[in-house]
């Protein structure tokens, strides 16, 4: 009588059950649903959201504080430059004691001393530049550009800090999901080891099968340990950028909203927004303006300078003591204008003008290069975001299919209709698909942050989203 292979497998499965072996391990072997992979790790301590972390960093970060100080310096430099529009008023005072008086000869060859022993002077001096060929105006315009640079440099630093915080936060979220995937993989592998050991006792599996499964479990355990370390490192780096102590019990909390990718404007709109908002691009344009004003300032060196001068001075002369008597003191005053016309300085000014013109050409070339690079960064981030979005949708379906396949393989393995190798492949497929899905979600979040940074709206969007 010819016996069919499928019937033999059914009889073996029935014999196993009859011998009292129940595959209870597989009852708890169902993998974690994909929707729960990004659930938070229950670590305890003060919970902060991504928005909380950004606010804390923007408030306490050394980089931001330093940029704010630099902005204040630029504003003071503008005030200094504007002082050239105002007159200069000073109070001067002096005293001198004649150690040996001057002498001159009179008739008969006798020498006579000149002057007094004590000379006192005090007065007000006023000076006002009336015209300088545009040098003061150019200096003020240059300082205005510097003040604007301070503003946009601060914005750039705030964007950089925000991007760093977001990166650390999503590193933590990714590490948390990675832990869950590897722990699930280890749990299923251990359950499968228990299943294999039980079958070995019943004579339905070889010692090699048990050894193979033990090796698989031992290979997975280090990845779980590594994943947990990466999670703790992520929290440590987050505390560092928040200026918190490494032992502070603060941990990140997140919601599904933080893992959802919103729709973004078209590429043309993003290019336009980058032109308006990207701080580095604006700083490059300001550098062109500064170079232009430097040319005007250098050219002013060819121009004459017209200034008003006036003074009102008290003078006192005595042989001994302070000039108390009227005949020992008097007042004097002068007023006039000074015109200074540069005629020849060895081509110094011409050389300075040539240098500033070359610097201007450099600034223009740098701006054009920056504009090209910003557009490249915007498109790169936009492409990465689009690719990650598509990969999320694709891997989400694979995750569910891998789970369905594993459940089917579990049932077939219990019935003796599939091999240990096939079941291990199904388990590995679930792990691989989970990792691909987790990686896709992480890549999408980072690509979105990179796009916000490339456009120059990183901080503004986070602030707007949380109002």
mmCIF file of N, CA, C and O in Angstrom, residues 35-89:
data_model
loop_
_atom_site.group_PDB
_atom_site.id
_atom_site.type_symbol
_atom_site.label_atom_id
_atom_site.label_comp_id
_atom_site.label_asym_id
_atom_site.label_seq_id
_atom_site.Cartn_x
_atom_site.Cartn_y
_atom_site.Cartn_z
ATOM 1 N N UNK A 35 1.699 48.509 14.495
ATOM 2 C CA UNK A 35 1.261 49.775 15.086
ATOM 3 C C UNK A 35 1.852 50.011 16.469
ATOM 4 O O UNK A 35 1.875 51.134 16.965
ATOM 5 N N UNK A 36 2.323 48.927 17.125
ATOM 6 C CA UNK A 36 2.863 49.052 18.476
ATOM 7 C C UNK A 36 4.386 49.112 18.520
ATOM 8 O O UNK A 36 4.967 49.194 19.602
ATOM 9 N N UNK A 37 5.035 49.066 17.376
ATOM 10 C CA UNK A 37 6.491 49.063 17.372
ATOM 11 C C UNK A 37 7.061 50.353 17.933
ATOM 12 O O UNK A 37 8.144 50.358 18.518
ATOM 13 N N UNK A 38 6.331 51.460 17.757
ATOM 14 C CA UNK A 38 6.830 52.760 18.200
ATOM 15 C C UNK A 38 6.231 53.189 19.532
ATOM 16 O O UNK A 38 6.282 54.363 19.878
ATOM 17 N N UNK A 39 5.694 52.237 20.289
ATOM 18 C CA UNK A 39 5.218 52.576 21.627
ATOM 19 C C UNK A 39 6.411 52.979 22.493
ATOM 20 O O UNK A 39 7.539 52.551 22.266
ATOM 21 N N UNK A 40 6.160 53.824 23.486
ATOM 22 C CA UNK A 40 7.243 54.332 24.327
ATOM 23 C C UNK A 40 7.827 53.232 25.210
ATOM 24 O O UNK A 40 7.155 52.278 25.566
ATOM 25 N N UNK A 41 9.104 53.426 25.544
ATOM 26 C CA UNK A 41 9.736 52.583 26.550
ATOM 27 C C UNK A 41 9.376 53.134 27.927
ATOM 28 O O UNK A 41 9.505 54.324 28.196
ATOM 29 N N UNK A 42 8.929 52.282 28.812
ATOM 30 C CA UNK A 42 8.536 52.706 30.155
ATOM 31 C C UNK A 42 9.785 52.768 31.028
ATOM 32 O O UNK A 42 10.197 51.783 31.640
ATOM 33 N N UNK A 43 10.413 53.965 31.066
ATOM 34 C CA UNK A 43 11.669 54.104 31.804
ATOM 35 C C UNK A 43 11.523 54.968 33.047
ATOM 36 O O UNK A 43 12.432 55.026 33.874
ATOM 37 N N UNK A 44 10.417 55.677 33.191
ATOM 38 C CA UNK A 44 10.210 56.514 34.362
ATOM 39 C C UNK A 44 10.970 57.820 34.294
ATOM 40 O O UNK A 44 11.838 58.015 33.451
ATOM 41 N N UNK A 45 10.647 58.749 35.179
ATOM 42 C CA UNK A 45 11.297 60.051 35.201
ATOM 43 C C UNK A 45 10.420 61.125 34.584
ATOM 44 O O UNK A 45 9.265 60.895 34.219
ATOM 45 N N UNK A 46 10.987 62.327 34.484
ATOM 46 C CA UNK A 46 10.259 63.457 33.917
ATOM 47 C C UNK A 46 10.143 63.294 32.406
ATOM 48 O O UNK A 46 11.132 63.157 31.696
ATOM 49 N N UNK A 47 8.931 63.308 31.906
ATOM 50 C CA UNK A 47 8.687 63.132 30.477
ATOM 51 C C UNK A 47 8.657 64.495 29.784
ATOM 52 O O UNK A 47 8.016 65.425 30.261
ATOM 53 N N UNK A 48 9.348 64.605 28.665
ATOM 54 C CA UNK A 48 9.304 65.827 27.870
ATOM 55 C C UNK A 48 9.008 65.462 26.423
ATOM 56 O O UNK A 48 9.408 64.400 25.938
ATOM 57 N N UNK A 49 8.272 66.339 25.755
ATOM 58 C CA UNK A 49 7.962 66.131 24.340
ATOM 59 C C UNK A 49 9.090 66.693 23.480
ATOM 60 O O UNK A 49 10.006 67.360 23.977
ATOM 61 N N UNK A 50 9.008 66.439 22.178
ATOM 62 C CA UNK A 50 9.995 67.003 21.266
ATOM 63 C C UNK A 50 9.947 68.526 21.322
ATOM 64 O O UNK A 50 10.986 69.196 21.344
ATOM 65 N N UNK A 51 8.745 69.088 21.368
ATOM 66 C CA UNK A 51 8.607 70.548 21.452
ATOM 67 C C UNK A 51 9.206 71.087 22.743
ATOM 68 O O UNK A 51 9.850 72.145 22.749
ATOM 69 N N UNK A 52 9.000 70.365 23.846
ATOM 70 C CA UNK A 52 9.605 70.782 25.120
ATOM 71 C C UNK A 52 11.126 70.810 25.000
ATOM 72 O O UNK A 52 11.791 71.742 25.480
ATOM 73 N N UNK A 53 11.677 69.781 24.383
ATOM 74 C CA UNK A 53 13.133 69.695 24.233
ATOM 75 C C UNK A 53 13.669 70.851 23.397
ATOM 76 O O UNK A 53 14.717 71.427 23.707
ATOM 77 N N UNK A 54 12.946 71.201 22.326
ATOM 78 C CA UNK A 54 13.375 72.310 21.469
ATOM 79 C C UNK A 54 13.360 73.625 22.251
ATOM 80 O O UNK A 54 14.313 74.413 22.194
ATOM 81 N N UNK A 55 12.297 73.855 23.016
ATOM 82 C CA UNK A 55 12.208 75.090 23.797
ATOM 83 C C UNK A 55 13.333 75.164 24.827
ATOM 84 O O UNK A 55 13.938 76.225 25.025
ATOM 85 N N UNK A 56 13.610 74.057 25.481
ATOM 86 C CA UNK A 56 14.668 74.036 26.485
ATOM 87 C C UNK A 56 16.023 74.325 25.838
ATOM 88 O O UNK A 56 16.840 75.090 26.375
ATOM 89 N N UNK A 57 16.272 73.730 24.681
ATOM 90 C CA UNK A 57 17.555 73.927 24.009
ATOM 91 C C UNK A 57 17.713 75.358 23.524
ATOM 92 O O UNK A 57 18.785 75.959 23.667
ATOM 93 N N UNK A 58 16.652 75.923 22.959
ATOM 94 C CA UNK A 58 16.732 77.296 22.456
ATOM 95 C C UNK A 58 16.887 78.292 23.589
ATOM 96 O O UNK A 58 17.394 79.399 23.389
ATOM 97 N N UNK A 59 16.461 77.901 24.780
ATOM 98 C CA UNK A 59 16.586 78.789 25.928
ATOM 99 C C UNK A 59 17.944 78.673 26.608
ATOM 100 O O UNK A 59 18.517 79.675 27.047
ATOM 101 N N UNK A 60 18.494 77.454 26.664
ATOM 102 C CA UNK A 60 19.683 77.216 27.478
ATOM 103 C C UNK A 60 20.933 76.859 26.688
ATOM 104 O O UNK A 60 22.017 76.771 27.267
ATOM 105 N N UNK A 61 20.817 76.638 25.390
ATOM 106 C CA UNK A 61 21.971 76.201 24.608
ATOM 107 C C UNK A 61 23.063 77.275 24.586
ATOM 108 O O UNK A 61 22.793 78.457 24.359
ATOM 109 N N UNK A 62 24.305 76.846 24.791
ATOM 110 C CA UNK A 62 25.431 77.778 24.728
ATOM 111 C C UNK A 62 25.540 78.405 23.340
ATOM 112 O O UNK A 62 25.869 79.589 23.215
ATOM 113 N N UNK A 63 25.267 77.615 22.294
ATOM 114 C CA UNK A 63 25.364 78.147 20.934
ATOM 115 C C UNK A 63 24.403 79.315 20.729
ATOM 116 O O UNK A 63 24.766 80.324 20.119
ATOM 117 N N UNK A 64 23.177 79.179 21.234
ATOM 118 C CA UNK A 64 22.188 80.251 21.093
ATOM 119 C C UNK A 64 22.603 81.467 21.909
ATOM 120 O O UNK A 64 22.520 82.614 21.439
ATOM 121 N N UNK A 65 23.047 81.235 23.132
ATOM 122 C CA UNK A 65 23.467 82.346 23.993
ATOM 123 C C UNK A 65 24.626 83.100 23.344
ATOM 124 O O UNK A 65 24.662 84.340 23.330
ATOM 125 N N UNK A 66 25.576 82.367 22.784
ATOM 126 C CA UNK A 66 26.717 82.994 22.125
ATOM 127 C C UNK A 66 26.270 83.821 20.919
ATOM 128 O O UNK A 66 26.763 84.938 20.697
ATOM 129 N N UNK A 67 25.334 83.291 20.140
ATOM 130 C CA UNK A 67 24.828 84.026 18.972
ATOM 131 C C UNK A 67 24.069 85.284 19.390
ATOM 132 O O UNK A 67 24.111 86.306 18.696
ATOM 133 N N UNK A 68 23.353 85.210 20.513
ATOM 134 C CA UNK A 68 22.649 86.398 21.015
ATOM 135 C C UNK A 68 23.642 87.484 21.427
ATOM 136 O O UNK A 68 23.407 88.674 21.184
ATOM 137 N N UNK A 69 24.763 87.090 22.050
ATOM 138 C CA UNK A 69 25.788 88.063 22.426
ATOM 139 C C UNK A 69 26.406 88.696 21.182
ATOM 140 O O UNK A 69 26.667 89.908 21.145
ATOM 141 N N UNK A 70 26.649 87.883 20.164
ATOM 142 C CA UNK A 70 27.220 88.402 18.918
ATOM 143 C C UNK A 70 26.263 89.391 18.262
ATOM 144 O O UNK A 70 26.690 90.432 17.743
ATOM 145 N N UNK A 71 24.978 89.089 18.296
ATOM 146 C CA UNK A 71 23.968 90.009 17.754
ATOM 147 C C UNK A 71 24.009 91.346 18.506
ATOM 148 O O UNK A 71 23.935 92.420 17.883
ATOM 149 N N UNK A 72 24.138 91.298 19.821
ATOM 150 C CA UNK A 72 24.216 92.529 20.617
ATOM 151 C C UNK A 72 25.469 93.332 20.276
ATOM 152 O O UNK A 72 25.441 94.567 20.233
ATOM 153 N N UNK A 73 26.572 92.634 20.009
ATOM 154 C CA UNK A 73 27.816 93.329 19.625
ATOM 155 C C UNK A 73 27.617 94.072 18.306
ATOM 156 O O UNK A 73 28.030 95.230 18.159
ATOM 157 N N UNK A 74 26.994 93.414 17.329
ATOM 158 C CA UNK A 74 26.739 94.061 16.036
ATOM 159 C C UNK A 74 25.846 95.297 16.205
ATOM 160 O O UNK A 74 26.039 96.306 15.521
ATOM 161 N N UNK A 75 24.867 95.217 17.096
ATOM 162 C CA UNK A 75 23.981 96.364 17.327
ATOM 163 C C UNK A 75 24.751 97.529 17.939
ATOM 164 O O UNK A 75 24.506 98.689 17.589
ATOM 165 N N UNK A 76 25.686 97.223 18.829
ATOM 166 C CA UNK A 76 26.513 98.276 19.420
ATOM 167 C C UNK A 76 27.460 98.880 18.384
ATOM 168 O O UNK A 76 27.756 100.077 18.412
ATOM 169 N N UNK A 77 27.926 98.060 17.458
ATOM 170 C CA UNK A 77 28.777 98.582 16.393
ATOM 171 C C UNK A 77 28.002 99.548 15.497
ATOM 172 O O UNK A 77 28.573 100.523 14.987
ATOM 173 N N UNK A 78 26.727 99.296 15.306
ATOM 174 C CA UNK A 78 25.894 100.228 14.541
ATOM 175 C C UNK A 78 25.778 101.563 15.269
ATOM 176 O O UNK A 78 25.878 102.633 14.644
ATOM 177 N N UNK A 79 25.575 101.519 16.583
ATOM 178 C CA UNK A 79 25.518 102.757 17.365
ATOM 179 C C UNK A 79 26.844 103.514 17.275
ATOM 180 O O UNK A 79 26.868 104.748 17.171
ATOM 181 N N UNK A 80 27.933 102.753 17.298
ATOM 182 C CA UNK A 80 29.255 103.377 17.179
ATOM 183 C C UNK A 80 29.411 104.068 15.828
ATOM 184 O O UNK A 80 29.928 105.192 15.742
ATOM 185 N N UNK A 81 28.979 103.419 14.751
ATOM 186 C CA UNK A 81 29.108 104.007 13.414
ATOM 187 C C UNK A 81 28.255 105.270 13.280
ATOM 188 O O UNK A 81 28.677 106.252 12.649
ATOM 189 N N UNK A 82 27.078 105.274 13.875
ATOM 190 C CA UNK A 82 26.194 106.449 13.789
ATOM 191 C C UNK A 82 26.748 107.646 14.552
ATOM 192 O O UNK A 82 26.329 108.777 14.309
ATOM 193 N N UNK A 83 27.676 107.404 15.452
ATOM 194 C CA UNK A 83 28.252 108.520 16.215
ATOM 195 C C UNK A 83 28.996 109.495 15.302
ATOM 196 O O UNK A 83 29.223 110.648 15.676
ATOM 197 N N UNK A 84 29.371 109.045 14.103
ATOM 198 C CA UNK A 84 30.048 109.936 13.178
ATOM 199 C C UNK A 84 29.182 111.075 12.690
ATOM 200 O O UNK A 84 29.704 112.092 12.188
ATOM 201 N N UNK A 85 27.863 110.947 12.810
ATOM 202 C CA UNK A 85 26.953 112.023 12.406
ATOM 203 C C UNK A 85 26.916 113.161 13.432
ATOM 204 O O UNK A 85 26.466 114.257 13.118
ATOM 205 N N UNK A 86 27.351 112.908 14.652
ATOM 206 C CA UNK A 86 27.192 113.860 15.738
ATOM 207 C C UNK A 86 28.505 114.604 16.010
ATOM 208 O O UNK A 86 29.597 114.091 15.731
ATOM 209 N N UNK A 87 28.410 115.810 16.581
ATOM 210 C CA UNK A 87 29.636 116.546 16.928
ATOM 211 C C UNK A 87 30.350 115.892 18.098
ATOM 212 O O UNK A 87 29.748 115.194 18.909
ATOM 213 N N UNK A 88 31.642 116.142 18.152
ATOM 214 C CA UNK A 88 32.453 115.632 19.249
ATOM 215 C C UNK A 88 32.758 116.796 20.196
ATOM 216 O O UNK A 88 33.306 117.820 19.781
ATOM 217 N N UNK A 89 32.409 116.654 21.451
ATOM 218 C CA UNK A 89 32.623 117.690 22.460
ATOM 219 C C UNK A 89 33.484 117.115 23.571
ATOM 220 O O UNK A 89 33.171 116.043 24.107
#
